[in-house]
Amino acid sequence: MAEVEIKQENLVYAKPKLITNQEMHYCPGCSHGTVHKLIAEVIEELALEYNSIGISPVGCSVFSYNYIDIDWIQAPHGRALAVASAVKRLHPDHLVFTYQGDGDLSAIGTAESIHAAARGENVVAIYINNAIYGMTGGQMAPTTLLGMKTATTPYGRDPQLNGYPYKIADMMALLDGATYITRQSVHKPANVRKCKAAIKKAFQRSMERKGFSLVEVVTTCSSGWKLSPVASNEWMEQNMFPYYPLGDIKEIK
């Protein structure tokens, strides 16, 4: 039997070309860096390096423009999707997306977020949900779970005093203009791959003008939660995922 020569290409794991050499300011164990990497990879794979505009508001994500080498606009707190709507209408051939935290998209920016989805704007919202205000001192967010301790709920979130947490992704899914709503995570390699696929699908749908897309990423906040990165992941699996279950919520083909 003749020998068969098998040639294996050298596969190199490297950071995406669009990720700059700027040292990130995120805390150890933070998921922002992983999501940044996925966004950069997807933009490169779709060959949209020169046709992408990101909108970063106030919060931990405010310095996104330092880390992903595309065009960026910084929006006032909560107003990212209002800005994104205008930019996409002015540049319909560009990929336009926002990168927002839960305190921004689902608190201060609730009105802008809901109405962008209702209008069916052809933009993508990357929504980081860590159930807390990470940058400003760990205060309660609309997504904070019942009983969860924060700087403003030191004895745990009490529904009689603070109300209930809400799921803006599920709310948006009821709107006709929202055509792709999904909830992912990046705490394990398999989930990282799923999250990347979701971001890529959302970006493609935006370029095909198929309406509004939201990619919610349930993440940890080790500093705000006062836990180690490992303990934060465990707490997230045990407490966050039951209330914010992962997977696609809505997709209109």
Tab-separated table of C-alpha atoms in Angstrom:
chain	number	residue	atom	x	y	z
A	1	MET	CA	0.000	0.000	0.000
A	2	ALA	CA	1.408	3.353	-1.019
A	3	GLU	CA	2.088	5.772	1.767
A	4	VAL	CA	-0.117	8.842	1.883
A	5	GLU	CA	1.561	12.064	2.860
A	6	ILE	CA	-0.565	14.188	5.134
A	7	LYS	CA	0.318	17.863	5.249
A	8	GLN	CA	-0.904	19.856	8.213
A	9	GLU	CA	-0.849	23.609	8.065
A	10	ASN	CA	0.581	25.443	11.019
A	11	LEU	CA	-2.360	26.954	12.836
A	12	VAL	CA	-1.453	29.965	14.932
A	13	TYR	CA	-3.687	31.344	17.648
A	14	ALA	CA	-3.269	35.105	17.602
A	15	LYS	CA	-5.209	38.212	18.450
A	16	PRO	CA	-7.319	39.682	15.653
A	17	LYS	CA	-5.676	42.355	13.536
A	18	LEU	CA	-8.310	44.868	14.578
A	19	ILE	CA	-7.477	44.529	18.269
A	20	THR	CA	-4.984	47.263	19.114
A	21	ASN	CA	-1.964	46.986	21.391
A	22	GLN	CA	-3.576	49.329	23.906
A	23	GLU	CA	-3.549	47.833	27.398
A	24	MET	CA	-7.140	47.140	28.451
A	25	HIS	CA	-8.509	48.776	31.589
A	26	TYR	CA	-10.925	45.959	32.446
A	27	CYS	CA	-10.656	44.099	35.742
A	28	PRO	CA	-9.150	40.586	35.901
A	29	GLY	CA	-11.709	38.004	34.856
A	30	CYS	CA	-13.892	40.541	33.048
A	31	SER	CA	-15.689	39.290	29.941
A	32	HIS	CA	-15.446	42.540	27.975
A	33	GLY	CA	-12.090	41.607	26.466
A	34	THR	CA	-13.421	38.295	25.172
A	35	VAL	CA	-16.442	39.954	23.564
A	36	HIS	CA	-14.185	42.621	22.017
A	37	LYS	CA	-12.119	39.848	20.466
A	38	LEU	CA	-15.189	38.174	18.994
A	39	ILE	CA	-16.438	41.439	17.493
A	40	ALA	CA	-13.045	42.090	15.913
A	41	GLU	CA	-12.857	38.552	14.505
A	42	VAL	CA	-16.324	38.756	12.982
A	43	ILE	CA	-15.686	42.156	11.402
A	44	GLU	CA	-12.488	40.814	9.838
A	45	GLU	CA	-14.196	37.659	8.571
A	46	LEU	CA	-16.962	39.730	6.977
A	47	ALA	CA	-14.365	42.094	5.439
A	48	LEU	CA	-16.033	45.110	7.027
A	49	GLU	CA	-12.929	46.701	8.537
A	50	TYR	CA	-13.492	49.933	6.604
A	51	ASN	CA	-17.280	49.856	6.728
A	52	SER	CA	-17.987	49.468	10.441
A	53	ILE	CA	-19.055	52.112	12.933
A	54	GLY	CA	-19.313	51.287	16.618
A	55	ILE	CA	-21.207	53.382	19.164
A	56	SER	CA	-19.908	53.313	22.732
A	57	PRO	CA	-21.780	55.116	25.527
A	58	VAL	CA	-20.871	55.704	29.173
A	59	GLY	CA	-19.919	52.771	31.388
A	60	CYS	CA	-17.202	50.137	31.427
A	61	SER	CA	-17.423	49.967	27.632
A	62	VAL	CA	-16.753	53.664	27.145
A	63	PHE	CA	-13.160	53.049	25.992
A	64	SER	CA	-14.040	50.453	23.352
A	65	TYR	CA	-12.634	52.778	20.715
A	66	ASN	CA	-9.179	52.228	22.209
A	67	TYR	CA	-9.279	48.484	21.624
A	68	ILE	CA	-11.041	47.767	18.300
A	69	ASP	CA	-9.539	49.643	15.345
A	70	ILE	CA	-12.653	50.782	13.509
A	71	ASP	CA	-14.577	54.059	13.410
A	72	TRP	CA	-16.288	54.873	16.713
A	73	ILE	CA	-18.686	57.479	18.051
A	74	GLN	CA	-19.118	58.065	21.771
A	75	ALA	CA	-22.738	58.662	22.776
A	76	PRO	CA	-24.220	60.218	25.924
A	77	HIS	CA	-25.273	57.753	28.606
A	78	GLY	CA	-28.163	55.615	27.347
A	79	ARG	CA	-28.376	57.288	23.938
A	80	ALA	CA	-26.271	54.860	21.908
A	81	LEU	CA	-29.142	53.335	19.929
A	82	ALA	CA	-30.535	56.773	19.098
A	83	VAL	CA	-27.132	57.729	17.681
A	84	ALA	CA	-26.804	54.371	15.920
A	85	SER	CA	-30.208	54.825	14.278
A	86	ALA	CA	-29.122	58.140	12.760
A	87	VAL	CA	-25.735	56.816	11.645
A	88	LYS	CA	-27.238	53.751	9.939
A	89	ARG	CA	-29.768	55.871	8.082
A	90	LEU	CA	-26.993	58.161	6.885
A	91	HIS	CA	-24.709	55.243	5.994
A	92	PRO	CA	-26.966	52.279	5.127
A	93	ASP	CA	-24.043	50.424	3.519
A	94	HIS	CA	-22.108	50.357	6.825
A	95	LEU	CA	-22.265	47.951	9.729
A	96	VAL	CA	-23.505	49.993	12.685
A	97	PHE	CA	-23.591	48.499	16.159
A	98	THR	CA	-23.680	49.601	19.767
A	99	TYR	CA	-21.725	48.128	22.667
A	100	GLN	CA	-23.683	48.726	25.883
A	101	GLY	CA	-23.973	47.540	29.453
A	102	ASP	CA	-27.174	46.724	31.309
A	103	GLY	CA	-27.130	49.988	33.242
A	104	ASP	CA	-26.972	51.824	29.927
A	105	LEU	CA	-29.219	49.916	27.523
A	106	SER	CA	-31.859	48.720	29.971
A	107	ALA	CA	-31.893	51.560	32.488
A	108	ILE	CA	-30.926	55.050	31.419
A	109	GLY	CA	-31.438	54.153	27.752
A	110	THR	CA	-34.637	52.102	28.008
A	111	ALA	CA	-36.676	54.468	25.825
A	112	GLU	CA	-34.032	54.725	23.099
A	113	SER	CA	-33.503	50.960	23.108
A	114	ILE	CA	-37.163	49.994	22.948
A	115	HIS	CA	-38.028	52.455	20.208
A	116	ALA	CA	-35.013	51.550	18.054
A	117	ALA	CA	-36.200	47.956	18.189
A	118	ALA	CA	-39.817	48.958	17.543
A	119	ARG	CA	-38.799	50.950	14.475
A	120	GLY	CA	-36.850	47.986	13.155
A	121	GLU	CA	-33.632	49.942	12.785
A	122	ASN	CA	-31.054	47.887	10.887
A	123	VAL	CA	-28.509	48.057	13.699
A	124	VAL	CA	-27.097	45.598	16.225
A	125	ALA	CA	-26.948	46.092	19.979
A	126	ILE	CA	-24.265	44.122	21.807
A	127	TYR	CA	-25.653	44.084	25.339
A	128	ILE	CA	-23.437	43.137	28.297
A	129	ASN	CA	-25.563	42.008	31.243
A	130	ASN	CA	-23.643	41.554	34.498
A	131	ALA	CA	-26.548	42.581	36.742
A	132	ILE	CA	-24.744	45.561	38.236
A	133	TYR	CA	-23.340	49.035	37.544
A	134	GLY	CA	-19.697	48.020	37.184
A	135	MET	CA	-17.902	51.312	36.544
A	136	THR	CA	-19.592	53.598	39.061
A	137	GLY	CA	-19.247	51.559	42.228
A	138	GLY	CA	-21.391	48.450	41.969
A	139	GLN	CA	-24.875	49.888	42.415
A	140	MET	CA	-28.086	47.976	41.707
A	141	ALA	CA	-29.097	47.785	38.046
A	142	PRO	CA	-32.507	46.886	36.585
A	143	THR	CA	-31.046	43.429	35.932
A	144	THR	CA	-29.871	42.857	39.525
A	145	LEU	CA	-31.363	39.617	40.845
A	146	LEU	CA	-33.643	39.409	43.869
A	147	GLY	CA	-31.607	39.071	47.058
A	148	MET	CA	-28.421	40.157	45.286
A	149	LYS	CA	-26.233	42.483	47.361
A	150	THR	CA	-24.901	45.638	45.729
A	151	ALA	CA	-23.627	49.012	46.937
A	152	THR	CA	-27.213	50.321	47.006
A	153	THR	CA	-28.841	47.067	48.177
A	154	PRO	CA	-26.477	46.004	50.981
A	155	TYR	CA	-29.065	43.586	52.393
A	156	GLY	CA	-30.039	42.204	49.007
A	157	ARG	CA	-32.531	43.408	46.403
A	158	ASP	CA	-35.973	43.563	47.982
A	159	PRO	CA	-38.883	43.533	45.490
A	160	GLN	CA	-41.056	45.544	47.886
A	161	LEU	CA	-38.454	48.308	47.970
A	162	ASN	CA	-36.542	47.980	44.708
A	163	GLY	CA	-38.968	46.217	42.367
A	164	TYR	CA	-38.189	43.186	40.256
A	165	PRO	CA	-35.406	42.601	37.718
A	166	TYR	CA	-36.558	42.596	34.135
A	167	LYS	CA	-35.481	41.000	30.872
A	168	ILE	CA	-35.305	43.618	28.168
A	169	ALA	CA	-34.428	40.982	25.557
A	170	ASP	CA	-37.729	39.218	26.164
A	171	MET	CA	-39.537	42.549	26.022
A	172	MET	CA	-37.908	43.442	22.699
A	173	ALA	CA	-38.856	40.061	21.267
A	174	LEU	CA	-42.498	41.196	21.363
A	175	LEU	CA	-41.763	44.057	18.962
A	176	ASP	CA	-42.290	43.530	15.233
A	177	GLY	CA	-39.167	45.495	14.305
A	178	ALA	CA	-36.919	43.226	16.375
A	179	THR	CA	-36.082	40.265	14.161
A	180	TYR	CA	-33.160	38.577	15.939
A	181	ILE	CA	-32.887	38.429	19.732
A	182	THR	CA	-30.441	36.066	21.416
A	183	ARG	CA	-28.814	35.585	24.822
A	184	GLN	CA	-25.324	34.113	25.071
A	185	SER	CA	-22.299	33.918	27.392
A	186	VAL	CA	-18.519	33.590	27.072
A	187	HIS	CA	-17.624	31.718	30.260
A	188	LYS	CA	-16.590	28.494	28.498
A	189	PRO	CA	-14.975	27.743	25.100
A	190	ALA	CA	-18.173	26.229	23.696
A	191	ASN	CA	-20.127	29.303	24.749
A	192	VAL	CA	-17.513	31.591	23.221
A	193	ARG	CA	-18.049	29.849	19.878
A	194	LYS	CA	-21.826	30.158	20.178
A	195	CYS	CA	-21.555	33.822	21.076
A	196	LYS	CA	-19.329	34.503	18.084
A	197	ALA	CA	-21.798	32.761	15.780
A	198	ALA	CA	-24.609	34.891	17.217
A	199	ILE	CA	-22.665	38.131	16.708
A	200	LYS	CA	-21.826	37.126	13.147
A	201	LYS	CA	-25.448	36.313	12.365
A	202	ALA	CA	-26.587	39.641	13.828
A	203	PHE	CA	-24.007	41.597	11.820
A	204	GLN	CA	-24.968	39.797	8.615
A	205	ARG	CA	-28.649	40.486	9.209
A	206	SER	CA	-27.864	44.159	9.743
A	207	MET	CA	-26.021	44.369	6.417
A	208	GLU	CA	-28.942	42.608	4.738
A	209	ARG	CA	-31.323	45.163	6.306
A	210	LYS	CA	-33.407	42.590	8.108
A	211	GLY	CA	-34.292	44.726	11.088
A	212	PHE	CA	-33.092	45.175	14.642
A	213	SER	CA	-30.875	42.611	16.389
A	214	LEU	CA	-29.871	42.279	20.030
A	215	VAL	CA	-27.076	40.012	21.249
A	216	GLU	CA	-27.249	39.876	25.022
A	217	VAL	CA	-24.145	38.447	26.697
A	218	VAL	CA	-24.644	37.368	30.313
A	219	THR	CA	-21.336	38.053	32.031
A	220	THR	CA	-19.674	38.373	35.420
A	221	CYS	CA	-18.402	41.396	37.329
A	222	SER	CA	-15.803	40.084	39.738
A	223	SER	CA	-15.118	43.514	41.230
A	224	GLY	CA	-18.763	44.428	41.677
A	225	TRP	CA	-19.758	40.985	42.925
A	226	LYS	CA	-16.763	40.839	45.324
A	227	LEU	CA	-15.817	37.369	44.066
A	228	SER	CA	-12.819	35.823	42.344
A	229	PRO	CA	-13.101	35.245	38.582
A	230	VAL	CA	-13.591	31.504	39.134
A	231	ALA	CA	-16.187	32.004	41.870
A	232	SER	CA	-17.937	34.608	39.706
A	233	ASN	CA	-18.376	32.128	36.866
A	234	GLU	CA	-19.772	29.560	39.280
A	235	TRP	CA	-22.170	32.100	40.788
A	236	MET	CA	-23.288	33.177	37.330
A	237	GLU	CA	-24.069	29.594	36.310
A	238	GLN	CA	-25.982	28.924	39.509
A	239	ASN	CA	-27.912	32.199	39.741
A	240	MET	CA	-27.853	34.228	36.511
A	241	PHE	CA	-28.563	31.506	33.964
A	242	PRO	CA	-31.781	30.271	35.613
A	243	TYR	CA	-33.209	33.793	35.400
A	244	TYR	CA	-31.522	34.739	32.113
A	245	PRO	CA	-31.537	31.432	30.173
A	246	LEU	CA	-29.143	31.211	27.239
A	247	GLY	CA	-30.171	30.663	23.649
A	248	ASP	CA	-32.070	32.319	20.799
A	249	ILE	CA	-35.239	34.090	21.913
A	250	LYS	CA	-36.506	35.229	18.508
A	251	GLU	CA	-35.404	34.888	14.907
A	252	ILE	CA	-37.458	35.882	11.906
A	253	LYS	CA	-35.986	34.192	8.864
